[in-house]
């Protein structure tokens, strides 16, 4: 430490390379070991945020959490060995262990994974949400079955899904026998002859 201030390093090699970085905390063997000028980061766990050199305000909790982040800032990483690919990316929240295959510049994503690294929920920077889908292509993209509760209106609904999996209009049937498309207010009596 040359002129850095208000830092706390507990553990062998924790914050050992710090020169002017300030207000950072490293707890565990080699936590924030490569940090030189990065400020306001917190690393808890052996090798947590190990390669962070100039990134600011990163949080890594768990063995090797955020290990490869070098210059990215404002990342929150919770879980053992996660993520192992982000280096310059910023503004991510990653929870889960052993997550791989992420872009080195990944930014503004939220990832919830299990301990084996399987992504269960992913929110992209454009707001698209995937359930068991790592690269969602629609506002809501899920793999498998789903259930919606608390939908407005009365009656039963059958949602139409295109061949590409995109939800479209709904067919609505009311107890009065009216059947319509999309909105209950536009339902008219539907008769079919055989």
Coordinates of N, CA and C in Angstrom, one line a residue:
X1 N 0.8 -1.2 0.0 CA 0.0 0.0 0.0 C 0.9 1.2 0.0
X2 N 0.7 2.1 -1.0 CA 1.6 3.3 -1.1 C 0.8 4.5 -0.5
X3 N -0.3 4.8 -1.1 CA -1.1 5.9 -0.5 C -2.6 5.7 -0.4
X4 N -3.0 4.4 -0.5 CA -4.4 4.0 -0.4 C -4.8 4.2 1.1
X5 N -6.1 4.4 1.3 CA -6.5 4.7 2.6 C -7.9 3.9 2.9
X6 N -8.1 3.7 4.2 CA -9.4 3.1 4.6 C -9.6 1.7 4.0
X7 N -8.6 0.9 3.9 CA -8.7 -0.4 3.4 C -8.5 -1.4 4.5
X8 N -9.1 -2.6 4.4 CA -9.0 -3.7 5.4 C -8.6 -4.9 4.6
X9 N -7.5 -5.5 5.0 CA -7.1 -6.8 4.4 C -6.9 -7.8 5.4
X10 N -7.6 -8.9 5.5 CA -7.5 -10.0 6.5 C -7.3 -11.3 5.7
X11 N -6.1 -11.8 5.8 CA -5.7 -13.1 5.1 C -4.5 -12.9 4.3
X12 N -3.7 -14.0 4.2 CA -2.5 -13.9 3.4 C -2.7 -13.4 2.0
X13 N -1.9 -12.4 1.6 CA -2.0 -11.8 0.3 C -3.3 -11.0 0.0
X14 N -4.1 -10.8 1.0 CA -5.3 -10.0 0.8 C -4.9 -8.5 0.6
X15 N -5.3 -7.9 -0.6 CA -5.0 -6.5 -0.9 C -3.5 -6.3 -1.0
X16 N -2.7 -7.3 -1.2 CA -1.2 -7.1 -1.2 C -0.7 -6.2 -2.3
X17 N -1.3 -6.1 -3.4 CA -0.8 -5.2 -4.5 C -1.4 -3.8 -4.5
X18 N -2.2 -3.5 -3.5 CA -2.9 -2.2 -3.5 C -1.9 -1.0 -3.5
X19 N -2.0 0.0 -4.3 CA -1.2 1.1 -4.3 C -1.9 2.4 -3.8
X20 N -3.0 2.8 -4.5 CA -3.7 3.9 -4.1 C -5.2 3.7 -4.0
X21 N -5.7 2.4 -4.2 CA -7.1 2.1 -4.0 C -7.5 2.4 -2.5
X22 N -8.8 2.8 -2.4 CA -9.3 3.2 -1.1 C -10.6 2.5 -0.8
X23 N -10.9 2.4 0.5 CA -12.2 2.0 1.0 C -12.6 0.6 0.5
X24 N -11.6 -0.3 0.4 CA -11.9 -1.7 0.0 C -11.6 -2.7 1.1
X25 N -12.3 -3.8 1.1 CA -12.2 -4.8 2.1 C -11.9 -6.2 1.5
X26 N -10.9 -6.8 1.9 CA -10.6 -8.2 1.4 C -10.5 -9.1 2.6
X27 N -11.3 -10.2 2.7 CA -11.2 -11.1 3.8 C -11.1 -12.5 3.2
X28 N -9.9 -13.1 3.5 CA -9.7 -14.5 2.9 C -8.4 -14.5 2.2
X29 N -7.8 -15.6 2.0 CA -6.5 -15.7 1.3 C -6.6 -15.1 -0.1
X30 N -5.7 -14.2 -0.4 CA -5.6 -13.5 -1.7 C -6.9 -12.8 -2.2
X31 N -7.7 -12.4 -1.2 CA -8.9 -11.7 -1.6 C -8.5 -10.3 -2.1
X32 N -9.0 -9.9 -3.3 CA -8.6 -8.6 -3.9 C -7.0 -8.5 -4.0
X33 N -6.4 -9.6 -4.3 CA -4.9 -9.6 -4.3 C -4.3 -8.7 -5.4
X34 N -4.9 -8.6 -6.6 CA -4.3 -7.8 -7.6 C -4.7 -6.4 -7.6
X35 N -5.6 -6.0 -6.7 CA -6.2 -4.6 -6.7 C -5.0 -3.6 -6.6
X36 N -5.0 -2.6 -7.4 CA -4.0 -1.6 -7.3 C -4.7 -0.2 -7.1
X37 N -5.6 0.2 -7.9 CA -6.2 1.5 -7.7 C -7.8 1.4 -7.6
X38 N -8.3 0.3 -7.7 CA -9.8 0.1 -7.5 C -10.2 0.5 -6.1
X39 N -11.4 1.1 -6.1 CA -12.0 1.6 -4.8 C -13.3 0.9 -4.5
X40 N -13.6 0.9 -3.2 CA -15.0 0.6 -2.7 C -15.4 -0.9 -3.0
X41 N -14.5 -1.8 -3.1 CA -14.8 -3.2 -3.4 C -14.7 -4.0 -2.1
X42 N -15.6 -5.1 -2.1 CA -15.6 -6.0 -0.9 C -15.5 -7.4 -1.4
X43 N -14.5 -8.1 -0.9 CA -14.2 -9.5 -1.3 C -14.2 -10.4 -0.1
X44 N -15.0 -11.4 0.0 CA -15.0 -12.2 1.2 C -14.9 -13.7 0.7
X45 N -13.8 -14.3 0.9 CA -13.6 -15.7 0.5 C -12.2 -15.8 -0.2
X46 N -11.6 -16.9 -0.1 CA -10.3 -17.2 -0.7 C -10.4 -16.8 -2.2
X47 N -9.5 -16.0 -2.6 CA -9.3 -15.6 -4.0 C -10.5 -14.8 -4.6
X48 N -11.4 -14.3 -3.7 CA -12.5 -13.5 -4.2 C -12.0 -12.2 -4.8
X49 N -12.5 -11.9 -6.0 CA -12.1 -10.7 -6.8 C -10.6 -10.7 -6.9
X50 N -10.0 -11.8 -7.1 CA -8.5 -12.0 -7.1 C -7.9 -11.1 -8.2
X51 N -8.4 -11.0 -9.4 CA -7.7 -10.3 -10.5 C -8.2 -8.8 -10.6
X52 N -9.1 -8.4 -9.8 CA -9.6 -7.0 -9.8 C -8.4 -6.1 -9.6
X53 N -8.1 -5.2 -10.6 CA -7.0 -4.3 -10.5 C -7.5 -2.9 -10.4
X54 N -8.5 -2.5 -11.3 CA -8.9 -1.1 -11.3 C -10.4 -1.0 -11.2
X55 N -11.1 -2.1 -11.1 CA -12.6 -2.1 -11.0 C -13.0 -1.5 -9.7
X56 N -14.1 -0.8 -9.7 CA -14.6 -0.1 -8.5 C -15.9 -0.7 -8.0
X57 N -16.2 -0.7 -6.7 CA -17.4 -1.1 -6.1 C -17.9 -2.5 -6.5
X58 N -17.0 -3.4 -6.6 CA -17.4 -4.8 -6.9 C -17.6 -5.5 -5.6
X59 N -18.5 -6.5 -5.5 CA -18.7 -7.3 -4.3 C -18.6 -8.8 -4.8
X60 N -17.7 -9.5 -4.1 CA -17.5 -10.9 -4.4 C -17.6 -11.7 -3.1
X61 N -18.5 -12.6 -2.9 CA -18.7 -13.4 -1.7 C -18.6 -14.9 -2.1
X62 N -17.6 -15.6 -1.6 CA -17.5 -17.0 -1.9 C -16.1 -17.3 -2.5
X63 N -15.7 -18.5 -2.4 CA -14.4 -19.0 -2.9 C -14.3 -18.7 -4.4
X64 N -13.3 -17.9 -4.8 CA -13.1 -17.6 -6.2 C -14.2 -16.8 -6.8
X65 N -15.1 -16.2 -6.1 CA -16.2 -15.4 -6.6 C -15.6 -14.2 -7.3
X66 N -16.0 -13.9 -8.6 CA -15.6 -12.8 -9.3 C -14.1 -12.8 -9.6
X67 N -13.5 -14.0 -9.6 CA -12.0 -14.2 -9.7 C -11.5 -13.4 -11.0
X68 N -12.1 -13.5 -12.1 CA -11.6 -13.0 -13.4 C -11.9 -11.5 -13.6
X69 N -12.7 -10.9 -12.8 CA -13.1 -9.5 -13.1 C -11.8 -8.7 -12.9
X70 N -11.4 -7.9 -13.9 CA -10.2 -7.1 -13.8 C -10.5 -5.6 -13.7
X71 N -11.3 -5.1 -14.7 CA -11.6 -3.6 -14.7 C -13.1 -3.3 -14.7
X72 N -13.9 -4.3 -14.7 CA -15.3 -4.1 -14.6 C -15.7 -3.6 -13.2
X73 N -16.8 -2.8 -13.1 CA -17.2 -2.2 -11.9 C -18.7 -2.5 -11.6
X74 N -19.0 -2.3 -10.3 CA -20.4 -2.4 -9.8 C -21.0 -3.8 -10.1
X75 N -20.2 -4.8 -10.0 CA -20.7 -6.2 -10.1 C -20.9 -6.8 -8.7
X76 N -22.0 -7.6 -8.6 CA -22.2 -8.4 -7.3 C -22.2 -9.8 -7.7
X77 N -21.3 -10.6 -7.1 CA -21.1 -12.0 -7.4 C -21.1 -12.8 -6.1
X78 N -22.1 -13.7 -6.0 CA -22.2 -14.5 -4.8 C -22.3 -16.0 -5.3
X79 N -21.3 -16.7 -4.8 CA -21.2 -18.2 -5.1 C -19.8 -18.6 -5.4
X80 N -19.5 -19.8 -5.2 CA -18.2 -20.4 -5.4 C -17.8 -20.4 -6.9
X81 N -16.7 -19.9 -7.3 CA -16.2 -19.9 -8.6 C -17.1 -19.3 -9.7
X82 N -17.7 -18.2 -9.3 CA -18.6 -17.6 -10.3 C -18.4 -16.1 -10.3
X83 N -18.6 -15.4 -11.4 CA -18.5 -16.0 -12.8 C -17.1 -16.1 -13.1
X84 N -16.8 -17.1 -14.0 CA -15.4 -17.3 -14.3 C -15.0 -16.7 -15.7
X85 N -15.8 -15.9 -16.3 CA -15.5 -15.4 -17.6 C -15.5 -13.9 -17.7
X86 N -16.3 -13.2 -16.9 CA -16.4 -11.7 -16.9 C -15.1 -11.1 -16.5
X87 N -14.6 -10.2 -17.3 CA -13.3 -9.5 -17.0 C -13.6 -7.9 -17.0
X88 N -14.2 -7.4 -18.0 CA -14.4 -6.0 -18.1 C -15.9 -5.6 -18.0
X89 N -16.8 -6.5 -17.9 CA -18.2 -6.2 -17.8 C -18.5 -5.6 -16.4
X90 N -19.6 -4.8 -16.5 CA -20.0 -4.0 -15.3 C -21.5 -4.2 -15.0
X91 N -21.9 -3.8 -13.8 CA -23.3 -3.7 -13.4 C -24.1 -5.0 -13.5
X92 N -23.5 -6.1 -13.1 CA -24.1 -7.4 -13.2 C -24.4 -7.9 -11.8
X93 N -25.4 -8.7 -11.6 CA -25.7 -9.4 -10.4 C -25.7 -10.9 -10.7
X94 N -24.8 -11.7 -10.1 CA -24.7 -13.1 -10.5 C -24.7 -13.9 -9.2
X95 N -25.7 -14.8 -9.0 CA -25.8 -15.6 -7.8 C -25.9 -17.0 -8.3
X96 N -24.9 -17.9 -7.7 CA -24.9 -19.3 -8.1 C -23.4 -19.7 -8.2
X97 N -23.2 -20.9 -8.2 CA -21.8 -21.4 -8.3 C -21.5 -22.0 -9.7
X98 N -20.2 -21.9 -10.0 CA -19.6 -22.5 -11.2 C -20.3 -22.1 -12.5
X99 N -20.6 -20.9 -12.7 CA -21.3 -20.4 -13.9 C -20.2 -20.1 -14.9
X100 N -20.3 -20.7 -16.1 CA -19.3 -20.5 -17.2 C -20.0 -20.0 -18.5
X101 N -19.2 -19.7 -19.5 CA -19.8 -19.4 -20.8 C -20.3 -18.0 -20.9
X102 N -19.9 -17.1 -20.0 CA -20.4 -15.7 -20.1 C -19.4 -14.8 -20.9
X103 N -20.0 -13.8 -21.5 CA -19.1 -12.9 -22.3 C -18.2 -12.1 -21.3
X104 N -17.0 -11.9 -21.7 CA -16.0 -11.2 -20.8 C -16.5 -9.7 -20.6
X105 N -17.3 -9.2 -21.5 CA -17.8 -7.8 -21.3 C -19.2 -7.7 -20.9
X106 N -19.8 -8.8 -20.4 CA -21.2 -8.9 -20.0 C -21.5 -7.7 -19.1
X107 N -22.7 -7.0 -19.4 CA -23.0 -5.8 -18.7 C -24.5 -5.8 -18.4
X108 N -24.9 -5.3 -17.2 CA -26.3 -5.1 -16.9 C -27.2 -6.3 -17.0
X109 N -26.7 -7.5 -16.5 CA -27.5 -8.7 -16.5 C -27.7 -9.1 -15.1
X110 N -28.8 -9.9 -14.9 CA -29.0 -10.6 -13.6 C -29.1 -12.1 -13.9
X111 N -28.3 -12.9 -13.1 CA -28.3 -14.3 -13.4 C -28.5 -15.0 -12.0
X112 N -29.5 -15.9 -12.0 CA -29.7 -16.8 -10.8 C -29.4 -18.2 -11.3
X113 N -28.4 -18.8 -10.7 CA -28.1 -20.2 -11.1 C -28.0 -21.1 -9.9
X114 N -28.0 -22.4 -10.2 CA -27.8 -23.3 -9.1 C -26.3 -23.5 -8.8
X115 N -25.9 -24.4 -7.9 CA -24.5 -24.6 -7.6 C -23.7 -25.3 -8.6
X116 N -24.4 -25.9 -9.6 CA -23.7 -26.6 -10.7 C -23.5 -25.7 -11.9
X117 N -24.0 -24.5 -11.8 CA -23.8 -23.5 -12.9 C -25.0 -23.4 -13.9
X118 N -26.0 -24.2 -13.7 CA -27.2 -24.1 -14.6 C -28.0 -22.9 -14.3
X119 N -28.1 -22.0 -15.3 CA -28.9 -20.8 -15.1 C -30.3 -21.1 -15.1
X120 N -31.0 -20.7 -14.0 CA -32.4 -20.9 -13.8 C -33.2 -19.7 -14.2
X121 N -32.7 -18.5 -13.9 CA -33.4 -17.2 -14.3 C -32.3 -16.3 -14.8
X122 N -32.6 -15.7 -16.0 CA -31.6 -14.7 -16.6 C -32.4 -13.5 -17.0
X123 N -32.0 -12.3 -16.6 CA -32.6 -11.0 -17.1 C -31.5 -10.3 -17.9
X124 N -31.7 -10.1 -19.2 CA -30.8 -9.4 -20.0 C -30.8 -7.9 -19.8
X125 N -29.9 -7.2 -20.4 CA -29.8 -5.8 -20.2 C -31.0 -5.1 -20.8
X126 N -31.6 -5.7 -21.8 CA -32.8 -5.1 -22.4 C -34.1 -5.4 -21.7
X127 N -34.0 -6.2 -20.6 CA -35.2 -6.5 -19.8 C -35.8 -7.8 -20.1
X128 N -35.3 -8.5 -21.1 CA -35.9 -9.8 -21.5 C -35.6 -10.8 -20.4
X129 N -36.6 -11.6 -20.0 CA -36.4 -12.6 -18.9 C -36.5 -14.0 -19.4
X130 N -35.5 -14.8 -19.0 CA -35.6 -16.2 -19.4 C -35.6 -17.1 -18.1
X131 N -36.6 -18.1 -18.2 CA -36.6 -19.1 -17.1 C -36.1 -20.4 -17.7
X132 N -35.0 -20.8 -17.2 CA -34.3 -22.0 -17.8 C -33.8 -21.7 -19.2
X133 N -33.7 -20.5 -19.6 CA -33.2 -20.1 -20.9 C -32.1 -19.0 -20.7
X134 N -30.9 -19.3 -21.1 CA -29.8 -18.4 -20.9 C -29.8 -17.2 -21.8
X135 N -30.4 -17.3 -23.0 CA -30.5 -16.2 -23.9 C -31.9 -15.9 -24.4
X136 N -32.7 -15.3 -23.5 CA -34.1 -15.1 -23.9 C -34.3 -14.2 -25.1
X137 N -35.2 -14.5 -25.9 CA -35.5 -13.7 -27.1 C -36.8 -12.9 -27.1
X138 N -37.5 -13.1 -26.0 CA -38.8 -12.3 -25.9 C -38.8 -11.7 -24.5
X139 N -39.8 -10.9 -24.2 CA -39.9 -10.3 -22.9 C -40.0 -11.3 -21.8
X140 N -40.7 -12.4 -22.1 CA -40.8 -13.6 -21.2 C -40.5 -14.8 -22.0
X141 N -39.5 -15.5 -21.7 CA -39.1 -16.7 -22.5 C -38.9 -17.8 -21.5
X142 N -39.7 -18.9 -21.6 CA -39.5 -20.0 -20.6 C -39.4 -21.3 -21.4
X143 N -38.6 -22.2 -20.8 CA -38.5 -23.5 -21.3 C -39.3 -24.5 -20.4
X144 N -40.2 -25.1 -20.9 CA -41.1 -26.0 -20.1 C -42.5 -25.5 -20.0
X145 N -43.2 -25.8 -19.0 CA -44.5 -25.4 -18.8 C -44.6 -24.1 -17.9
X146 N -45.7 -23.5 -17.9 CA -45.9 -22.3 -17.1 C -47.4 -22.2 -16.7
X147 N -47.6 -21.3 -15.7 CA -48.9 -21.1 -15.2 C -49.1 -19.6 -14.9
X148 N -50.2 -19.0 -15.3 CA -50.6 -17.6 -15.0 C -51.8 -17.6 -14.1
X149 N -51.7 -16.8 -13.0 CA -52.8 -16.7 -12.1 C -53.2 -15.2 -12.0
X150 N -54.4 -14.9 -11.6 CA -54.8 -13.5 -11.4 C -55.0 -12.7 -12.7
X151 N -55.3 -13.4 -13.8 CA -55.6 -12.6 -15.0 C -56.9 -11.9 -14.9
X152 N -56.9 -10.7 -15.5 CA -58.1 -9.8 -15.5 C -59.2 -10.5 -16.3
X153 N -60.5 -10.1 -15.9 CA -61.6 -10.7 -16.7 C -62.2 -11.9 -16.0
X154 N -63.2 -12.4 -16.7 CA -63.8 -13.7 -16.2 C -63.8 -14.7 -17.3
X155 N -64.1 -15.9 -16.9 CA -64.2 -17.0 -17.9 C -62.9 -17.7 -18.1
X156 N -62.9 -18.6 -19.0 CA -61.7 -19.4 -19.3 C -61.0 -18.8 -20.5
X157 N -59.7 -19.0 -20.5 CA -58.9 -18.4 -21.6 C -58.0 -19.5 -22.2
X158 N -57.9 -19.5 -23.5 CA -57.0 -20.3 -24.2 C -56.1 -19.4 -25.0
X159 N -54.8 -19.3 -24.6 CA -53.9 -18.4 -25.2 C -53.3 -19.1 -26.5
X160 N -53.3 -18.4 -27.6 CA -52.7 -18.9 -28.8 C -51.2 -18.6 -28.8
X161 N -50.5 -19.7 -29.2 CA -49.0 -19.6 -29.2 C -48.6 -19.9 -30.7
X162 N -47.7 -19.0 -31.2 CA -47.3 -19.2 -32.6 C -46.3 -20.4 -32.6
X163 N -46.0 -20.8 -33.9 CA -45.0 -22.0 -34.0 C -43.7 -21.7 -33.5
X164 N -43.3 -20.3 -33.3 CA -42.1 -20.0 -32.7 C -42.1 -19.8 -31.2
X165 N -43.3 -20.1 -30.6 CA -43.4 -20.0 -29.2 C -43.8 -18.7 -28.6
X166 N -44.3 -17.7 -29.4 CA -44.7 -16.4 -29.0 C -46.2 -16.4 -28.7
X167 N -46.6 -15.9 -27.5 CA -48.0 -15.7 -27.2 C -48.6 -14.7 -28.1
X168 N -49.8 -15.0 -28.5 CA -50.6 -14.1 -29.3 C -51.9 -13.7 -28.6
X169 N -53.0 -13.7 -29.4 CA -54.3 -13.4 -28.8 C -54.8 -14.6 -28.0
X170 N -55.9 -14.3 -27.2 CA -56.5 -15.3 -26.4 C -57.9 -15.5 -26.9
X171 N -58.4 -16.8 -26.8 CA -59.8 -17.1 -27.0 C -60.4 -17.1 -25.6
X172 N -61.5 -16.4 -25.4 CA -62.1 -16.3 -24.1 C -63.5 -16.8 -24.2
X173 N -63.9 -17.6 -23.2 CA -65.3 -18.1 -23.1 C -65.9 -17.7 -21.8
X174 N -67.1 -17.2 -21.8 CA -67.7 -16.8 -20.6 C -68.8 -17.7 -20.2
X175 N -69.3 -17.7 -19.0 CA -70.3 -18.6 -18.5 C -71.7 -18.3 -19.3
X176 N -71.8 -17.1 -19.9 CA -73.0 -16.8 -20.6 C -73.0 -17.5 -22.0
X177 N -71.9 -18.1 -22.3 CA -71.9 -18.8 -23.6 C -71.2 -18.0 -24.7
X178 N -70.8 -16.8 -24.4 CA -70.2 -15.9 -25.4 C -68.7 -16.4 -25.5
X179 N -68.2 -16.3 -26.7 CA -66.9 -16.6 -27.0 C -66.3 -15.5 -27.9
X180 N -65.1 -15.1 -27.5 CA -64.5 -14.0 -28.3 C -63.0 -14.1 -28.3
X181 N -62.3 -13.2 -29.0 CA -60.9 -13.2 -29.1 C -60.3 -12.0 -28.4
X182 N -59.3 -12.2 -27.6 CA -58.6 -11.2 -26.9 C -59.3 -10.5 -25.7
X183 N -60.4 -9.8 -26.0 CA -61.0 -8.9 -24.9 C -62.4 -9.4 -24.7
X184 N -62.8 -9.5 -23.4 CA -64.1 -9.9 -23.0 C -65.2 -8.9 -23.5
X185 N -64.8 -7.6 -23.6 CA -65.8 -6.6 -24.0 C -66.2 -6.7 -25.5
X186 N -65.4 -7.5 -26.2 CA -65.7 -7.6 -27.7 C -66.3 -9.0 -28.0
X187 N -66.7 -9.8 -27.0 CA -67.2 -11.1 -27.2 C -68.6 -11.0 -27.8
X188 N -68.8 -11.8 -28.8 CA -70.2 -12.0 -29.4 C -70.5 -13.5 -29.4
X189 N -71.8 -13.7 -29.5 CA -72.2 -15.1 -29.5 C -71.6 -15.8 -30.7
X190 N -71.0 -17.0 -30.5 CA -70.4 -17.7 -31.6 C -71.2 -19.0 -31.8
X191 N -71.6 -19.2 -33.0 CA -72.4 -20.4 -33.3 C -71.7 -21.2 -34.4
X192 N -71.6 -22.5 -34.2 CA -71.0 -23.3 -35.3 C -72.0 -24.4 -35.7
X193 N -72.1 -24.6 -37.0 CA -73.0 -25.7 -37.6 C -72.1 -26.8 -38.1
X194 N -72.6 -28.0 -37.9 CA -71.8 -29.2 -38.2 C -72.1 -29.7 -39.5

